CSV table of C-alpha atoms in Angstrom, one decimal:
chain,number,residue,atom,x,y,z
A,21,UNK,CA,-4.7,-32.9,112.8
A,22,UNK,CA,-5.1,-29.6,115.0
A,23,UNK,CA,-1.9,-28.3,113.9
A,24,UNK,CA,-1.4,-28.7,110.0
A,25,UNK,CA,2.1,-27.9,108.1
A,26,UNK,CA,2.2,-28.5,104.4
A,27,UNK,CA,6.0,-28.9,103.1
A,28,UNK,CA,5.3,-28.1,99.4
A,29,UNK,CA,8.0,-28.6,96.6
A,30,UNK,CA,8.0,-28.5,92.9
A,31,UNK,CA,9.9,-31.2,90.7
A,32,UNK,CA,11.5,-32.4,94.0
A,33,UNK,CA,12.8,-28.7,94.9
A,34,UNK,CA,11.9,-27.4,97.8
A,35,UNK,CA,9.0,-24.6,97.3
A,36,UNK,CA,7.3,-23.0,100.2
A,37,UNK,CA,6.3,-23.5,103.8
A,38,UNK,CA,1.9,-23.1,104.4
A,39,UNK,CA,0.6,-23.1,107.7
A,40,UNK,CA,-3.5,-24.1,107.3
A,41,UNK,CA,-5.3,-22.1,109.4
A,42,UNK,CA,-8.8,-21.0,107.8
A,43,UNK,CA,-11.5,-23.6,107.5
A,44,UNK,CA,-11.3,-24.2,103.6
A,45,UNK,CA,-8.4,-24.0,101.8
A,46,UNK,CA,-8.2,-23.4,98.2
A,47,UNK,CA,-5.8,-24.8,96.3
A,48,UNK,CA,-4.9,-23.6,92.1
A,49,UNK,CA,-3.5,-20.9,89.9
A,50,UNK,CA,-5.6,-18.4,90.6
A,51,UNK,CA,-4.7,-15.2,92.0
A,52,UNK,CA,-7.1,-15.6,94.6
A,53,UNK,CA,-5.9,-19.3,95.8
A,54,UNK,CA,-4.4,-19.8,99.3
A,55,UNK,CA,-2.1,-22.0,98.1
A,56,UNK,CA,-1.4,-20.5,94.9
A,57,UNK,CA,0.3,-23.3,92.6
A,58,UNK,CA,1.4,-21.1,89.2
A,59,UNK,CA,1.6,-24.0,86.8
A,60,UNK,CA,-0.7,-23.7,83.2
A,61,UNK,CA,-1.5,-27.8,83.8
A,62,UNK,CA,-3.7,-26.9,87.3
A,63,UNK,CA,-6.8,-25.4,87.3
A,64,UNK,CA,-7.4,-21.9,88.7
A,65,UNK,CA,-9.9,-23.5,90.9
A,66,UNK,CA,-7.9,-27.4,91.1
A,67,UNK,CA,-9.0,-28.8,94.9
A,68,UNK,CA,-10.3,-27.7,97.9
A,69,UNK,CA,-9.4,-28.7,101.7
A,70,UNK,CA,-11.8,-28.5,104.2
A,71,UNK,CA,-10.6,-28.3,108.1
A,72,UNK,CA,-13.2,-29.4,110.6
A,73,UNK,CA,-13.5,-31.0,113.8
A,74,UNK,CA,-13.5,-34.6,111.9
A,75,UNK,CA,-10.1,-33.6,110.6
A,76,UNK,CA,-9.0,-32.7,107.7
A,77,UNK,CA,-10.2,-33.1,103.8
A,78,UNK,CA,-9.3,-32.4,100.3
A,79,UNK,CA,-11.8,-32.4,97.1
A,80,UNK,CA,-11.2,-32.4,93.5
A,81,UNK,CA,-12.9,-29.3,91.4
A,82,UNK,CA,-13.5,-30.7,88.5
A,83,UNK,CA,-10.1,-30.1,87.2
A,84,UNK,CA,-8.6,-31.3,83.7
A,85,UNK,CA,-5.6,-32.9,85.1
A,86,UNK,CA,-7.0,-34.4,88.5
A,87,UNK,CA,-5.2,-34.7,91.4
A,88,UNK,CA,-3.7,-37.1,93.1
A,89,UNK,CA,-3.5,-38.3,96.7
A,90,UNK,CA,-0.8,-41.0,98.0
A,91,UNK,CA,-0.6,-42.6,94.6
A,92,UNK,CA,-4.4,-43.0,94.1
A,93,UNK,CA,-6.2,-40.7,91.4
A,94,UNK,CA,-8.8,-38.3,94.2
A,95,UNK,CA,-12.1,-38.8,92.8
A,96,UNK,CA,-14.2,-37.8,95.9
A,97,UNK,CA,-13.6,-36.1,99.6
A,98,UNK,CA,-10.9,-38.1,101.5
A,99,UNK,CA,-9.6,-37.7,104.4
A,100,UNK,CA,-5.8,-36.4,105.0
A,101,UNK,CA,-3.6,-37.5,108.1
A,102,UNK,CA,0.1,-36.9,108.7
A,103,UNK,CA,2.3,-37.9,105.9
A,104,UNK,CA,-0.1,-37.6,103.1
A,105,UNK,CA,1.1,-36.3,99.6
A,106,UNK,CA,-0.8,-34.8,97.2
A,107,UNK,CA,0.5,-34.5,93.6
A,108,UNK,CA,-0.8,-31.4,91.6
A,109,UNK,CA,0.9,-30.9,88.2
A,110,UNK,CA,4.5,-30.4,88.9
A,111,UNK,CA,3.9,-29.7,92.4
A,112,UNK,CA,3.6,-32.4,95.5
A,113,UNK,CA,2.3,-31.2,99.1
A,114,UNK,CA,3.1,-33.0,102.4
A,115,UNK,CA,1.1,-32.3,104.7
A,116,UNK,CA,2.5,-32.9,108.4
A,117,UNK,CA,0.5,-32.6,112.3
A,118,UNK,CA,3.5,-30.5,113.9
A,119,UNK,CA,6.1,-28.4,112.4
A,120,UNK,CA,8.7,-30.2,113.9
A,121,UNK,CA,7.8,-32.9,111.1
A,122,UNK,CA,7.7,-30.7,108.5
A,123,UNK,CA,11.0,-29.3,109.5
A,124,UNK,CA,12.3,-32.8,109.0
A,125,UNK,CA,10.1,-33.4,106.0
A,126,UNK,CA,12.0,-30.2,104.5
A,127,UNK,CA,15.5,-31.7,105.5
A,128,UNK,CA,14.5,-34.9,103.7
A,129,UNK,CA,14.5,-32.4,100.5
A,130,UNK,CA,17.2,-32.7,97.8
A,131,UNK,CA,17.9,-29.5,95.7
A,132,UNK,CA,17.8,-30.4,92.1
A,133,UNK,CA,17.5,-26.5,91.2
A,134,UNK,CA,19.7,-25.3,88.6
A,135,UNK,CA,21.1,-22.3,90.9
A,136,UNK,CA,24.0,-21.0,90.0
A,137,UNK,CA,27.1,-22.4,92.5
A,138,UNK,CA,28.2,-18.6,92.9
A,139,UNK,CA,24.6,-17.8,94.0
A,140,UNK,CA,24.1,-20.8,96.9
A,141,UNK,CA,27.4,-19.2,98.5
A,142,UNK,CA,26.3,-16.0,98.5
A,143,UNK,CA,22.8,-16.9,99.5
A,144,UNK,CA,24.9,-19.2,102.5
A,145,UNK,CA,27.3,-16.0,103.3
A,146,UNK,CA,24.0,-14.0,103.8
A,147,UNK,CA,22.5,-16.6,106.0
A,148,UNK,CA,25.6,-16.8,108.3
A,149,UNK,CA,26.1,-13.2,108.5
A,150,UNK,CA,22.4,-12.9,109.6
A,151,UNK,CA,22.9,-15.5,112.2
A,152,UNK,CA,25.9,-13.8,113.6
A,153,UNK,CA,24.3,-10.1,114.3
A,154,UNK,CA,22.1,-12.4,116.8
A,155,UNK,CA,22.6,-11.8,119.9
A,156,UNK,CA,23.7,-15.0,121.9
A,157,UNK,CA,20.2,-15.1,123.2
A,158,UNK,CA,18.4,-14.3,120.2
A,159,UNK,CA,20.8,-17.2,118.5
A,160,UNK,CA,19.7,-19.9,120.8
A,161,UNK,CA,15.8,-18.9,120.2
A,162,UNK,CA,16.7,-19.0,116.6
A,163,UNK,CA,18.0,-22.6,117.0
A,164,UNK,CA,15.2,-23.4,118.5
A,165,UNK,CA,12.6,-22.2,116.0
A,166,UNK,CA,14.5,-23.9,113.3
A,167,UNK,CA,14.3,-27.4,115.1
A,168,UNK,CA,10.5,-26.7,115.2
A,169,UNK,CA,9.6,-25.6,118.3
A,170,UNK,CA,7.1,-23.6,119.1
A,171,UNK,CA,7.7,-20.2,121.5
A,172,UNK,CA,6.5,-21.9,124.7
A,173,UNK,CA,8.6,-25.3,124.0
A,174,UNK,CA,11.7,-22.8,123.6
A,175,UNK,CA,10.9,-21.0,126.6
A,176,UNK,CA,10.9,-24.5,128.7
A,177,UNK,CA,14.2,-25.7,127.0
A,178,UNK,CA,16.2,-22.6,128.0
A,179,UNK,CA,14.4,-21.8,131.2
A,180,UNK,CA,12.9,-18.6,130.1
A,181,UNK,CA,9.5,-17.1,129.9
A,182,UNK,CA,7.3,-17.0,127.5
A,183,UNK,CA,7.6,-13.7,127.1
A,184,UNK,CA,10.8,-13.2,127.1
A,185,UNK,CA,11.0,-15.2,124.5
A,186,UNK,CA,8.1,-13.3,122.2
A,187,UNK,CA,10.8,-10.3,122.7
A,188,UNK,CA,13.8,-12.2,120.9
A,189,UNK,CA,11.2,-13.8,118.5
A,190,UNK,CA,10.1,-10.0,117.2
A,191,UNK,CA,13.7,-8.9,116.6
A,192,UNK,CA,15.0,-12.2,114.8
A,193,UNK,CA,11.9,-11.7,112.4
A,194,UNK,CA,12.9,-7.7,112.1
A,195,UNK,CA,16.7,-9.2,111.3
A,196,UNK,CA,15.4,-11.5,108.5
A,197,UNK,CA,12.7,-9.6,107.1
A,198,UNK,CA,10.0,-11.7,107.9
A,199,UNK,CA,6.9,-11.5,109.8
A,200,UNK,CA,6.5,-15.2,111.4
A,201,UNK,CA,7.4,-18.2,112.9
A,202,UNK,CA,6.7,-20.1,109.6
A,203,UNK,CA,8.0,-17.0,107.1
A,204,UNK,CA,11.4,-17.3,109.0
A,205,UNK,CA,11.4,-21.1,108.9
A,206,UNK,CA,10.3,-21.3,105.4
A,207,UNK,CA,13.2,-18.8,104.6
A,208,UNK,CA,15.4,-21.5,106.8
A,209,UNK,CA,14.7,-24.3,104.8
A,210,UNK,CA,15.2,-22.5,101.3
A,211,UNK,CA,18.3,-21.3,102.2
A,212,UNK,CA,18.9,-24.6,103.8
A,213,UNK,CA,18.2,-26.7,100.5
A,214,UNK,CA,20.6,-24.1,98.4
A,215,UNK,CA,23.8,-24.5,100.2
A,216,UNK,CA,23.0,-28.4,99.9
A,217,UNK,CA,23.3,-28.3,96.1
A,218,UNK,CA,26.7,-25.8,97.2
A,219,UNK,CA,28.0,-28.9,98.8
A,220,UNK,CA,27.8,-31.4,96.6
């Protein structure tokens, strides 16, 4: 996988979005983790992914409570393609090749939080309000990034440049207070996940 997206949740709720750029990945509690998983049952130092141009890998470290990978206990390197699921404590991480996936990965996600109901309508009113002080081009970017496609894929669907479309990109990120395509899809799907539990 050129392109990796890992969806990762905790106890079936929907956590965080992790783009994997660098070439190793650590993954545990400690402060200085990539993926930081802050759960006493993983190790500070709990597995390690490796990105190279065989693909991508993950390694145990020698932690206490293992980890797991599709179902089967990890107990050397293996090799990770789209769909794998690691288990770590409470945690699970999907790991998908394009963030279109992972945008459907995340919409497969049930909310089982606790949240208040009074919060997931405030935290929906936010979202809609933020949506409306789009502009009606900014708005159709934004529908675009949240269906998980990339800058030069929205530019082709709306008949735009590239460009163009960097310019809408910086002041959606400037209305949502975040600082990337995956912060502001990450911020998507949470938001996305609370007003589900609002519904039911």
């Amino acid at each position: 996988m050129s392109e990796v997206h890992v969806v990762i949740r905790r106890e079936s709720v929907f956590d965080r979005l992790y783009e994997i750029r660098d070439a190793e990945i650590m993954i545990g509690r400690g402060r200085h983790c990539q993926i930081r998983l802050p759960d006493l049952y993983i190790s500070r130092e709990h597995a390690l992914l490796v990105k190279s141009s065989q693909g991508l890998f993950i390694r145990d470290r020698g932690s206490r409570n293992r980890t797991i990978v599709d179902g089967i206990l990890l107990h050397e390197y293996i090799a990770l393609g789209p769909g794998s699921r690691v288990g770590i404590g409470s945690y699970e991480l999907t790991f998908c090749g394009t963030m279109a996936d992972a945008i459907r990965e995340i919409g497969s996600i049930g909310d089982e939080s606790t949240r208040s109901r009074n919060d997931n309508v405030s935290e929906k009113t936010d979202l809609t309000d933020r949506v409306e002080q789009l502009t009606a081009a900014q708005s159709r970017v934004y529908h675009g990034f949240v269906q998980g496609l990339s800058e030069k894929e929205v530019a082709a669907s709306l008949g735009i440049s590239v460009h163009t479309v960097h310019d809408h990109s910086k002041a959606i990120y400037k209305s949502f207070s975040v600082s990337s395509r995956g912060e502001l899809l990450a911020d998507w799907a949470k938001r996305r996940s609370q007003r589900t539990q609002s519904n039911e």
